[in-house]
mmCIF file with all atom_site columns, C-alpha atoms in Angstrom:
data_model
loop_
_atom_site.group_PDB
_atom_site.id
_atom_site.type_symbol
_atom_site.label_atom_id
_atom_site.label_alt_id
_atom_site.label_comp_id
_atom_site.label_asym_id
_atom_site.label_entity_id
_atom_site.label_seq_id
_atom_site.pdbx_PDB_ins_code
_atom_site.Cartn_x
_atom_site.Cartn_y
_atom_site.Cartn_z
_atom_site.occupancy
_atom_site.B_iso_or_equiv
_atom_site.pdbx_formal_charge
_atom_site.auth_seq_id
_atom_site.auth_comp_id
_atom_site.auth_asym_id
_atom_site.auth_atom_id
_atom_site.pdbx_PDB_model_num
ATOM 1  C CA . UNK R 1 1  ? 93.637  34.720 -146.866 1.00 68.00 ? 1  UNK R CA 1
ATOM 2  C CA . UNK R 1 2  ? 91.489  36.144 -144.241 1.00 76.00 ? 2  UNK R CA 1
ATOM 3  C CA . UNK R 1 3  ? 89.503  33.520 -141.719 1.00 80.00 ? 3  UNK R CA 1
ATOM 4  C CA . UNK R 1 4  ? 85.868  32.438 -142.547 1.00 82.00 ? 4  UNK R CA 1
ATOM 5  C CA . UNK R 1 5  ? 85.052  31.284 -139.080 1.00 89.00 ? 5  UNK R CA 1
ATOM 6  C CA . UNK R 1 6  ? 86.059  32.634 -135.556 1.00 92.00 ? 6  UNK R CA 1
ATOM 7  C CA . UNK R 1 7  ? 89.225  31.745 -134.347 1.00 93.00 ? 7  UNK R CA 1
ATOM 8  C CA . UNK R 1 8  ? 90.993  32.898 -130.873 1.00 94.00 ? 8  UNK R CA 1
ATOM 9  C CA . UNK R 1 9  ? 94.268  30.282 -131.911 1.00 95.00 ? 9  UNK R CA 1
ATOM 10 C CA . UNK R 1 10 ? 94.517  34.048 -134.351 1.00 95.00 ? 10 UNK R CA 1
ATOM 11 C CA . UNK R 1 11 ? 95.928  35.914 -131.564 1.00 95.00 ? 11 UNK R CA 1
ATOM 12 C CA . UNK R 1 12 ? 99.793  36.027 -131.588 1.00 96.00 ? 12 UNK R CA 1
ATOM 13 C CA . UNK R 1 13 ? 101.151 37.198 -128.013 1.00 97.00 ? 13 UNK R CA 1
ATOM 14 C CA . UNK R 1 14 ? 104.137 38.650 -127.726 1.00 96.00 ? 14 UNK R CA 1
ATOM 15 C CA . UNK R 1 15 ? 105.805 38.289 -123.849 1.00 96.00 ? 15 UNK R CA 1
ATOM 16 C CA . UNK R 1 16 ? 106.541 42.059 -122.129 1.00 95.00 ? 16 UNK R CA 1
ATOM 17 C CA . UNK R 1 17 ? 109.287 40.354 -120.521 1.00 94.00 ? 17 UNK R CA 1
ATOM 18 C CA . UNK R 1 18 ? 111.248 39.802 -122.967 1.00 92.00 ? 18 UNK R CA 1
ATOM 19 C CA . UNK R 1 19 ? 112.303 43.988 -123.525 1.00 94.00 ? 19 UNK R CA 1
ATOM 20 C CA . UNK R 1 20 ? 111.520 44.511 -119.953 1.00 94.00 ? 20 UNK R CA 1
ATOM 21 C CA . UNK R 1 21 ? 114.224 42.353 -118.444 1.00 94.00 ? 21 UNK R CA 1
ATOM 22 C CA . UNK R 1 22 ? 117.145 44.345 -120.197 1.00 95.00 ? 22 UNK R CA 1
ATOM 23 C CA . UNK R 1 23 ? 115.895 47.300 -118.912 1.00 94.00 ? 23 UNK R CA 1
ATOM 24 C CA . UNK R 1 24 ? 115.633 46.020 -115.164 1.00 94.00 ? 24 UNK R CA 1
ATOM 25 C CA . UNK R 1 25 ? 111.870 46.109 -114.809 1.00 94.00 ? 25 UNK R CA 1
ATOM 26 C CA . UNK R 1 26 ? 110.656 43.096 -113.158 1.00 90.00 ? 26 UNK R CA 1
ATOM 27 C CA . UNK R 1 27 ? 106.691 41.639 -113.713 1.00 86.00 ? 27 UNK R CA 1
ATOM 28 C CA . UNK R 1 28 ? 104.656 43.016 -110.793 1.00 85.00 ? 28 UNK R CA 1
ATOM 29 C CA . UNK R 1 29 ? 106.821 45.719 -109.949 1.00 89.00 ? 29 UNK R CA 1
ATOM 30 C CA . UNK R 1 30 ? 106.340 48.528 -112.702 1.00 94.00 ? 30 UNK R CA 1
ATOM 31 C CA . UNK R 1 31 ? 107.456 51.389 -112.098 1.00 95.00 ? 31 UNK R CA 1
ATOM 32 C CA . UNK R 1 32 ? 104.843 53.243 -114.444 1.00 95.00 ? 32 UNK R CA 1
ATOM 33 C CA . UNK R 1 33 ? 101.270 52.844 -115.162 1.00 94.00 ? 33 UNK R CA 1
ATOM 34 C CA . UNK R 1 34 ? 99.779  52.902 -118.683 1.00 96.00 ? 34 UNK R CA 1
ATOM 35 C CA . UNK R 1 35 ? 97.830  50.984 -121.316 1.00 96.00 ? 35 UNK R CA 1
ATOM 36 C CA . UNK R 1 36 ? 97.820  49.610 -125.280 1.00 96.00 ? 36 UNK R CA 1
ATOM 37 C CA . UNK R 1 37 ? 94.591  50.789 -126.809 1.00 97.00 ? 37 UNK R CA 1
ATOM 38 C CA . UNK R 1 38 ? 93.686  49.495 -130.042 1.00 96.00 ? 38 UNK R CA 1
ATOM 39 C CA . UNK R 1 39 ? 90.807  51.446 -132.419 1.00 97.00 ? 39 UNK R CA 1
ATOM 40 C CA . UNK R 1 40 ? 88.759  49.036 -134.761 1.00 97.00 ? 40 UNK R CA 1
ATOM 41 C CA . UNK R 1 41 ? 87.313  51.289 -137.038 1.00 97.00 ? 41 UNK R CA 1
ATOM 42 C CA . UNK R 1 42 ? 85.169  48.734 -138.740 1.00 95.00 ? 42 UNK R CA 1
ATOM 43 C CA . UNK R 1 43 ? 84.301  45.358 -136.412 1.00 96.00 ? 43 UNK R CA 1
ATOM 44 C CA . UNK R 1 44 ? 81.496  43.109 -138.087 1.00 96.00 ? 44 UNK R CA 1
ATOM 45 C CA . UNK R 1 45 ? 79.652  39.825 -137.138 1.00 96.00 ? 45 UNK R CA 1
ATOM 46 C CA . UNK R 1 46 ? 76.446  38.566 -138.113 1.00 95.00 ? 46 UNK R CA 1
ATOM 47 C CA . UNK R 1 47 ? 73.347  38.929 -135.339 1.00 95.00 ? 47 UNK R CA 1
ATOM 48 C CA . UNK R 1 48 ? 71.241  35.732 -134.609 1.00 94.00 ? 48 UNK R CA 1
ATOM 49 C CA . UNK R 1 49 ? 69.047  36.465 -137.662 1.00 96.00 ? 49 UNK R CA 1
ATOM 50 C CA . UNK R 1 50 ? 72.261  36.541 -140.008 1.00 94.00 ? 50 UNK R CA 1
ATOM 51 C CA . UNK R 1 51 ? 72.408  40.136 -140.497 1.00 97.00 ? 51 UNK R CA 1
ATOM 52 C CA . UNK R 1 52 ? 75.753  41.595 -140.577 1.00 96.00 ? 52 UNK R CA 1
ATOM 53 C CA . UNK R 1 53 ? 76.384  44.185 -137.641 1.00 97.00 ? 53 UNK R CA 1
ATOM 54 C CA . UNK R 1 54 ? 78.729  46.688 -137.780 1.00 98.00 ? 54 UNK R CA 1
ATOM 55 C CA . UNK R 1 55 ? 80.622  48.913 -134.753 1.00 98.00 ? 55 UNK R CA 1
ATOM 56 C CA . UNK R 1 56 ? 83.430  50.991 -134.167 1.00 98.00 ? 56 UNK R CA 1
ATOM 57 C CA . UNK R 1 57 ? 85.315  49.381 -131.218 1.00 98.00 ? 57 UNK R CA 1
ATOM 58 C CA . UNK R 1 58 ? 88.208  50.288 -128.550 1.00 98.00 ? 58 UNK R CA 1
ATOM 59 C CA . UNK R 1 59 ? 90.204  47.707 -126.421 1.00 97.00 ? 59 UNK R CA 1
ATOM 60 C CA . UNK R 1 60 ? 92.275  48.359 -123.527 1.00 97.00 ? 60 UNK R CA 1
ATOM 61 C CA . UNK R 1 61 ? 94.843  46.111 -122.262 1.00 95.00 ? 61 UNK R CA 1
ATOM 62 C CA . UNK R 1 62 ? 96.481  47.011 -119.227 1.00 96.00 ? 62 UNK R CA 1
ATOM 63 C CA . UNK R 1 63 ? 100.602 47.421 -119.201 1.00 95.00 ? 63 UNK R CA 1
ATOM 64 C CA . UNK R 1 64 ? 100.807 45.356 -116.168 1.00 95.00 ? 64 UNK R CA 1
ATOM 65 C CA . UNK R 1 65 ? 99.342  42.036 -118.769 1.00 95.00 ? 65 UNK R CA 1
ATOM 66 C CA . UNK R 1 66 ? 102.204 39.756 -119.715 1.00 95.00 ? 66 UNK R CA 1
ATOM 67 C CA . UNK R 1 67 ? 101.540 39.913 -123.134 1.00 96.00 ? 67 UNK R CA 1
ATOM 68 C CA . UNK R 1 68 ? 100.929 42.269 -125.595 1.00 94.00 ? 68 UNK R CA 1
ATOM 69 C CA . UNK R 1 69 ? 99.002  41.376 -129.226 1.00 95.00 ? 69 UNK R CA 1
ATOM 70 C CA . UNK R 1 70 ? 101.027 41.544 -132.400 1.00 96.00 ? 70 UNK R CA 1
ATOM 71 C CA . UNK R 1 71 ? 98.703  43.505 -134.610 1.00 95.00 ? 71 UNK R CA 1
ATOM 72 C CA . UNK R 1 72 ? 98.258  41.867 -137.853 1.00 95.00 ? 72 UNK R CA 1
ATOM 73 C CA . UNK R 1 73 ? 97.181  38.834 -135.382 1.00 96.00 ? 73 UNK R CA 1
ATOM 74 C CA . UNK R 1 74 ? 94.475  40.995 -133.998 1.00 95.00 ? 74 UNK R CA 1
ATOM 75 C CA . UNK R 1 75 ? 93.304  42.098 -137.383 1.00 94.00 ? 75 UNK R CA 1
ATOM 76 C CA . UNK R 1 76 ? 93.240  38.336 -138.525 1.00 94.00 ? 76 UNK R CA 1
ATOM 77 C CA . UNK R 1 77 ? 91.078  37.968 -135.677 1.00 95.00 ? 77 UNK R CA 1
ATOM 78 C CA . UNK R 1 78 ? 88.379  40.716 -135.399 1.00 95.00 ? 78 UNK R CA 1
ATOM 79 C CA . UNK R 1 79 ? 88.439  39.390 -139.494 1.00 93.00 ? 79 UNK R CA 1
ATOM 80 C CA . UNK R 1 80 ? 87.852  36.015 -138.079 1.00 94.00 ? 80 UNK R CA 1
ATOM 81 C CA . UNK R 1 81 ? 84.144  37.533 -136.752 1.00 94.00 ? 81 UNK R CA 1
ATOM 82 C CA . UNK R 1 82 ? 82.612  38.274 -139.604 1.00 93.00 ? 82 UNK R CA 1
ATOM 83 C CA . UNK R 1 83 ? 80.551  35.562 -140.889 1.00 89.00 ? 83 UNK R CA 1
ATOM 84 C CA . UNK R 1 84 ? 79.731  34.625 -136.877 1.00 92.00 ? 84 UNK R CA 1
ATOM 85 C CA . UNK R 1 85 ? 76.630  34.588 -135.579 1.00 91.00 ? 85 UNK R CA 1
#
């Protein structure tokens, strides 16, 4: 069931550290440079009159973060946005 209300508790993170470690790269020292980016084709939320808005949306989290998002998470939550004003 998808969320009727915003909710950041949505978000799963998943630690870098955990697959960098066995590889020998520590946090703060990477030795490359780089980026997730996630495409939301379809984002919604209701404006302040409570008409729904729709965009087309691109996030960029930096490879250096100590987390990355697992993705069904971050649909649940751009879901969660919706019915928000």
């Amino acid at each position: 069931a998808y969320p009727e209300q915003y909710d950041a508790g949505l978000l799963y993170p998943i630690p870098r550290a955990a697959n960098r470690a066995p590889l020998g790269i520590e946090e703060g020292a990477l030795p490359f440079v780089g980026e997730d980016e996630w495409h939301a084709f379809e984002v919604s939320w209701l404006n302040g009159r409570g008409k729904p808005i729709v965009a087309v949306a691109r996030f960029r989290l930096p490879a250096s973060s100590p987390h990355l998002i697992e993705s069904k998470s971050w649909k649940l939550y751009l879901n969660s946005l919706n019915q928000t004003r």
